[in-house]
Amino acid sequence: MPVAERVLLCSGTMWLLLQSLLLLASCLRSAAAFPKGCYPSEEEGLKTFRCSNAQLTEVPRDIPNDTNKLYLDSNRIPFLPRDAFRDLPLLLELDLSHNAIASVESGAFRGLAEHLHSLDLSSNRLVSVSKDAFSNLKAKVNLSNNPWLCDCRLQELIRTVDLAAGSSGGIVCDSSTQEEHIGKAFLQVIADTDFCNVYKKTTDIAMLVTMFGWFAMVISYLVYYVRQNQEDARRHLEYLKSLPSKQRRSEESSTISTVV
């Protein structure tokens, strides 16, 4: 084989080897950037990122921004901060089930309203969440198997979100202002009880009691003030009567002059 051909062959081989090494290094670098137990894949043509059972205590940061399905289930995440998923504009499904989530900040799902169609928050530690946390979210939401406090706040939340099919029966009152509601499905309870109406009545009564208290204080002060003035006037008249005639007239004149 001519020398020139050998050189070209060796150069081509070296070039292919170099490209392979660069590709391998890129893959290793990308894998190292992901938290332990997390890996990307492709399922049914959708880009998926799985972090199930990865012992996570927070939402990982280096999630590919073209992810369509994100699995963060079965971890130890305690809360969802504001803008937790803001860099995932193409996310369609988000699984946060079986964590320790007890708090969801307002704006936690900001940026997901356009595409997200499935959100699983089942089997967490949610007791009470503001409806603002799910503002503008169109996804089907699973809120079952959480220790919910059945009150007006939960009632407003349920009216705001679109519950996933078959999940409503799993939203059970773990605590309530009325003991007879504990252990019952929330949708069953609100069929007979309007928590927000009860809360409004309680608030109105409290306001009336407060207003009555202030009114009673003002009336009491006015009565005291009038009586005190009457008593002072009576004492002054008695004092004037006790004086000799000339001195009394002088005192009266002095009083009139002072008043004028």
CSV table of C-alpha atoms in Angstrom, one decimal:
chain,number,residue,atom,x,y,z
A,1,MET,CA,0.0,0.0,0.0
A,2,PRO,CA,1.4,3.4,-0.9
A,3,VAL,CA,2.6,5.7,1.9
A,4,ALA,CA,0.0,8.3,1.0
A,5,GLU,CA,-2.9,5.8,1.4
A,6,ARG,CA,-1.5,4.6,4.7
A,7,VAL,CA,-1.4,8.1,6.0
A,8,LEU,CA,-4.9,8.9,4.9
A,9,LEU,CA,-6.2,5.6,6.4
A,10,CYS,CA,-4.5,6.3,9.7
A,11,SER,CA,-5.8,9.9,9.7
A,12,GLY,CA,-9.3,8.7,9.1
A,13,THR,CA,-9.1,6.1,11.8
A,14,MET,CA,-7.7,8.6,14.3
A,15,TRP,CA,-10.4,11.1,13.4
A,16,LEU,CA,-13.2,8.5,14.1
A,17,LEU,CA,-11.5,7.5,17.3
A,18,LEU,CA,-11.3,11.1,18.4
A,19,GLN,CA,-15.0,11.7,17.6
A,20,SER,CA,-15.9,8.6,19.6
A,21,LEU,CA,-13.9,9.7,22.6
A,22,LEU,CA,-15.4,13.2,22.5
A,23,LEU,CA,-18.9,11.7,22.3
A,24,LEU,CA,-18.2,9.4,25.2
A,25,ALA,CA,-16.8,12.2,27.3
A,26,SER,CA,-19.9,14.3,26.5
A,27,CYS,CA,-22.2,11.5,27.6
A,28,LEU,CA,-20.1,10.9,30.8
A,29,ARG,CA,-20.2,14.6,31.6
A,30,SER,CA,-24.0,14.8,31.1
A,31,ALA,CA,-24.5,11.8,33.2
A,32,ALA,CA,-22.3,13.2,36.0
A,33,ALA,CA,-24.4,16.4,36.0
A,34,PHE,CA,-27.5,14.5,36.9
A,35,PRO,CA,-28.3,13.6,40.6
A,36,LYS,CA,-27.5,10.0,41.6
A,37,GLY,CA,-30.4,7.8,40.5
A,38,CYS,CA,-31.7,10.1,37.8
A,39,TYR,CA,-31.4,9.4,34.1
A,40,PRO,CA,-32.9,10.6,30.8
A,41,SER,CA,-34.7,8.3,28.4
A,42,GLU,CA,-37.3,8.3,25.6
A,43,GLU,CA,-40.7,6.7,26.0
A,44,GLU,CA,-43.3,6.6,23.2
A,45,GLY,CA,-41.5,9.4,21.4
A,46,LEU,CA,-41.5,11.7,24.5
A,47,LYS,CA,-38.3,12.8,26.3
A,48,THR,CA,-38.5,11.5,29.8
A,49,PHE,CA,-36.4,12.2,32.9
A,50,ARG,CA,-36.7,9.7,35.8
A,51,CYS,CA,-35.7,10.3,39.4
A,52,SER,CA,-37.9,7.8,41.1
A,53,ASN,CA,-36.5,6.4,44.5
A,54,ALA,CA,-33.4,8.6,44.2
A,55,GLN,CA,-33.5,9.8,47.8
A,56,LEU,CA,-34.0,13.4,46.7
A,57,THR,CA,-34.7,16.1,49.2
A,58,GLU,CA,-35.4,18.9,46.7
A,59,VAL,CA,-36.3,19.3,43.0
A,60,PRO,CA,-33.1,18.7,41.0
A,61,ARG,CA,-31.9,21.7,39.0
A,62,ASP,CA,-30.1,20.2,36.0
A,63,ILE,CA,-33.2,18.7,34.3
A,64,PRO,CA,-33.0,18.9,30.5
A,65,ASN,CA,-35.3,21.8,29.4
A,66,ASP,CA,-36.8,19.7,26.6
A,67,THR,CA,-38.2,17.1,29.1
A,68,ASN,CA,-41.8,16.1,28.4
A,69,LYS,CA,-42.3,13.7,31.3
A,70,LEU,CA,-40.7,14.1,34.7
A,71,TYR,CA,-40.9,11.5,37.4
A,72,LEU,CA,-39.8,12.6,40.9
A,73,ASP,CA,-42.0,10.1,42.8
A,74,SER,CA,-41.0,8.1,45.9
A,75,ASN,CA,-38.4,10.6,47.2
A,76,ARG,CA,-38.2,12.8,50.3
A,77,ILE,CA,-39.0,16.2,48.9
A,78,PRO,CA,-40.6,18.3,51.7
A,79,PHE,CA,-41.9,21.4,49.8
A,80,LEU,CA,-42.1,23.0,46.3
A,81,PRO,CA,-40.6,26.5,46.1
A,82,ARG,CA,-41.6,29.3,43.8
A,83,ASP,CA,-40.5,28.7,40.1
A,84,ALA,CA,-39.5,25.1,40.9
A,85,PHE,CA,-40.2,24.1,37.2
A,86,ARG,CA,-39.8,27.4,35.4
A,87,ASP,CA,-37.1,26.0,33.0
A,88,LEU,CA,-39.3,23.1,31.7
A,89,PRO,CA,-41.7,24.8,29.2
A,90,LEU,CA,-42.4,21.6,27.3
A,91,LEU,CA,-43.4,19.5,30.4
A,92,LEU,CA,-46.5,17.4,29.8
A,93,GLU,CA,-46.5,15.1,32.8
A,94,LEU,CA,-45.2,15.7,36.4
A,95,ASP,CA,-45.2,12.9,39.0
A,96,LEU,CA,-44.5,14.1,42.6
A,97,SER,CA,-46.4,11.3,44.3
A,98,HIS,CA,-45.1,9.5,47.4
A,99,ASN,CA,-42.9,12.3,48.7
A,100,ALA,CA,-43.0,14.3,52.0
A,101,ILE,CA,-44.5,17.5,50.4
A,102,ALA,CA,-46.3,19.6,53.1
A,103,SER,CA,-46.0,23.0,51.4
A,104,VAL,CA,-46.5,24.3,47.9
A,105,GLU,CA,-45.5,28.0,47.4
A,106,SER,CA,-47.6,30.2,45.2
A,107,GLY,CA,-46.0,30.2,41.8
A,108,ALA,CA,-44.4,26.7,42.2
A,109,PHE,CA,-45.9,25.6,38.9
A,110,ARG,CA,-45.5,28.9,37.1
A,111,GLY,CA,-44.6,28.4,33.4
A,112,LEU,CA,-46.4,25.0,33.1
A,113,ALA,CA,-49.9,26.3,32.4
A,114,GLU,CA,-49.5,26.0,28.6
A,115,HIS,CA,-48.5,22.3,28.2
A,116,LEU,CA,-48.8,20.4,31.5
A,117,HIS,CA,-51.8,18.0,31.4
A,118,SER,CA,-51.0,15.7,34.3
A,119,LEU,CA,-49.9,16.5,37.9
A,120,ASP,CA,-49.7,13.9,40.5
A,121,LEU,CA,-49.4,15.1,44.2
A,122,SER,CA,-50.9,12.0,45.8
A,123,SER,CA,-49.6,10.4,48.9
A,124,ASN,CA,-47.8,13.4,50.3
A,125,ARG,CA,-48.3,15.4,53.5
A,126,LEU,CA,-50.5,18.2,52.3
A,127,VAL,CA,-52.8,19.6,54.9
A,128,SER,CA,-53.8,23.0,53.4
A,129,VAL,CA,-52.7,24.7,50.2
A,130,SER,CA,-53.8,28.0,48.8
A,131,LYS,CA,-55.7,27.9,45.5
A,132,ASP,CA,-53.2,30.5,44.2
A,133,ALA,CA,-50.6,27.7,44.0
A,134,PHE,CA,-52.5,26.2,41.1
A,135,SER,CA,-53.4,29.5,39.4
A,136,ASN,CA,-54.0,29.1,35.6
A,137,LEU,CA,-53.0,25.4,35.7
A,138,LYS,CA,-55.1,23.3,33.3
A,139,ALA,CA,-53.6,20.0,34.2
A,140,LYS,CA,-55.5,17.1,35.7
A,141,VAL,CA,-54.5,17.0,39.3
A,142,ASN,CA,-54.3,14.1,41.7
A,143,LEU,CA,-54.6,15.3,45.4
A,144,SER,CA,-55.6,12.0,47.0
A,145,ASN,CA,-54.1,10.3,50.0
A,146,ASN,CA,-53.0,13.5,51.8
A,147,PRO,CA,-53.9,14.4,55.5
A,148,TRP,CA,-56.2,17.2,54.4
A,149,LEU,CA,-57.8,19.8,56.8
A,150,CYS,CA,-61.4,20.1,55.6
A,151,ASP,CA,-62.2,23.8,55.6
A,152,CYS,CA,-63.0,26.7,53.3
A,153,ARG,CA,-59.5,26.8,52.0
A,154,LEU,CA,-59.7,23.2,50.7
A,155,GLN,CA,-63.1,23.9,49.3
A,156,GLU,CA,-61.8,26.8,47.3
A,157,LEU,CA,-58.8,24.7,46.1
A,158,ILE,CA,-61.1,21.9,44.9
A,159,ARG,CA,-63.2,24.4,43.0
A,160,THR,CA,-60.1,25.8,41.3
A,161,VAL,CA,-58.3,22.6,40.1
A,162,ASP,CA,-59.4,20.0,37.6
A,163,LEU,CA,-59.2,16.7,39.5
A,164,ALA,CA,-57.9,13.6,37.8
A,165,ALA,CA,-60.5,11.0,37.0
A,166,GLY,CA,-61.1,8.6,39.9
A,167,SER,CA,-59.0,10.6,42.4
A,168,SER,CA,-61.7,12.6,44.2
A,169,GLY,CA,-62.7,9.8,46.5
A,170,GLY,CA,-59.2,9.8,47.9
A,171,ILE,CA,-59.4,13.3,49.2
A,172,VAL,CA,-60.5,12.5,52.7
A,173,CYS,CA,-60.8,14.7,55.8
A,174,ASP,CA,-58.0,13.9,58.1
A,175,SER,CA,-59.0,16.8,60.4
A,176,SER,CA,-61.9,19.2,60.5
A,177,THR,CA,-63.6,21.8,62.7
A,178,GLN,CA,-66.5,19.3,63.0
A,179,GLU,CA,-65.5,15.9,64.2
A,180,GLU,CA,-68.3,14.1,62.3
A,181,HIS,CA,-66.5,15.0,59.0
A,182,ILE,CA,-63.2,13.2,59.9
A,183,GLY,CA,-62.6,10.1,57.8
A,184,LYS,CA,-65.2,11.1,55.2
A,185,ALA,CA,-64.5,11.9,51.5
A,186,PHE,CA,-64.4,15.7,51.1
A,187,LEU,CA,-66.8,15.8,48.2
A,188,GLN,CA,-69.3,13.8,50.3
A,189,VAL,CA,-69.0,16.4,53.1
A,190,ILE,CA,-69.4,19.5,51.0
A,191,ALA,CA,-72.6,18.1,49.5
A,192,ASP,CA,-74.2,19.0,52.8
A,193,THR,CA,-71.8,21.6,54.3
A,194,ASP,CA,-70.6,24.9,52.8
A,195,PHE,CA,-67.4,25.6,54.7
A,196,CYS,CA,-66.9,29.0,53.2
A,197,ASN,CA,-70.5,30.1,54.1
A,198,VAL,CA,-70.0,28.9,57.6
A,199,TYR,CA,-66.7,30.8,57.8
A,200,LYS,CA,-68.4,33.9,56.4
A,201,LYS,CA,-71.2,33.7,59.1
A,202,THR,CA,-68.6,33.2,61.8
A,203,THR,CA,-66.6,36.2,60.6
A,204,ASP,CA,-69.8,38.4,60.4
A,205,ILE,CA,-70.7,37.5,63.9
A,206,ALA,CA,-67.2,38.2,65.2
A,207,MET,CA,-67.4,41.6,63.4
A,208,LEU,CA,-70.8,42.4,65.0
A,209,VAL,CA,-69.6,41.4,68.4
A,210,THR,CA,-66.5,43.6,68.0
A,211,MET,CA,-68.6,46.6,66.8
A,212,PHE,CA,-71.0,46.2,69.6
A,213,GLY,CA,-68.1,46.1,72.1
A,214,TRP,CA,-66.7,49.4,70.7
A,215,PHE,CA,-70.1,51.0,70.7
A,216,ALA,CA,-70.7,50.0,74.3
A,217,MET,CA,-67.3,51.5,75.3
A,218,VAL,CA,-68.1,54.8,73.5
A,219,ILE,CA,-71.6,55.0,75.2
A,220,SER,CA,-70.1,54.2,78.6
A,221,TYR,CA,-67.5,56.9,78.2
A,222,LEU,CA,-70.1,59.5,77.2
A,223,VAL,CA,-72.3,58.6,80.2
A,224,TYR,CA,-69.3,58.8,82.5
A,225,TYR,CA,-68.2,62.2,80.9
A,226,VAL,CA,-71.7,63.7,81.3
A,227,ARG,CA,-72.1,62.5,84.9
A,228,GLN,CA,-68.6,63.8,85.8
A,229,ASN,CA,-69.5,67.2,84.4
A,230,GLN,CA,-72.8,67.3,86.2
A,231,GLU,CA,-71.1,66.4,89.5
A,232,ASP,CA,-68.5,69.1,89.0
A,233,ALA,CA,-71.2,71.6,88.2
A,234,ARG,CA,-73.2,70.6,91.3
A,235,ARG,CA,-70.1,71.0,93.5
A,236,HIS,CA,-69.3,74.4,92.1
A,237,LEU,CA,-72.9,75.6,92.7
A,238,GLU,CA,-72.7,74.3,96.3
A,239,TYR,CA,-69.4,76.1,96.8
A,240,LEU,CA,-70.9,79.3,95.5
A,241,LYS,CA,-73.9,79.0,97.8
A,242,SER,CA,-71.7,78.6,100.8
A,243,LEU,CA,-69.9,81.9,100.1
A,244,PRO,CA,-71.0,85.3,101.6
A,245,SER,CA,-73.3,87.3,99.3
A,246,LYS,CA,-70.7,89.9,98.1
A,247,GLN,CA,-68.0,87.3,97.6
A,248,ARG,CA,-70.5,85.0,95.8
A,249,ARG,CA,-71.5,87.8,93.4
A,250,SER,CA,-67.8,88.5,92.8
A,251,GLU,CA,-67.1,84.9,92.1
A,252,GLU,CA,-70.1,84.7,89.8
A,253,SER,CA,-68.9,87.8,88.0
A,254,SER,CA,-65.4,86.4,87.7
A,255,THR,CA,-66.9,83.1,86.4
A,256,ILE,CA,-69.0,85.0,83.8
A,257,SER,CA,-66.0,87.1,82.7
A,258,THR,CA,-63.9,84.0,82.4
A,259,VAL,CA,-66.5,82.3,80.3
A,260,VAL,CA,-66.9,85.4,78.1
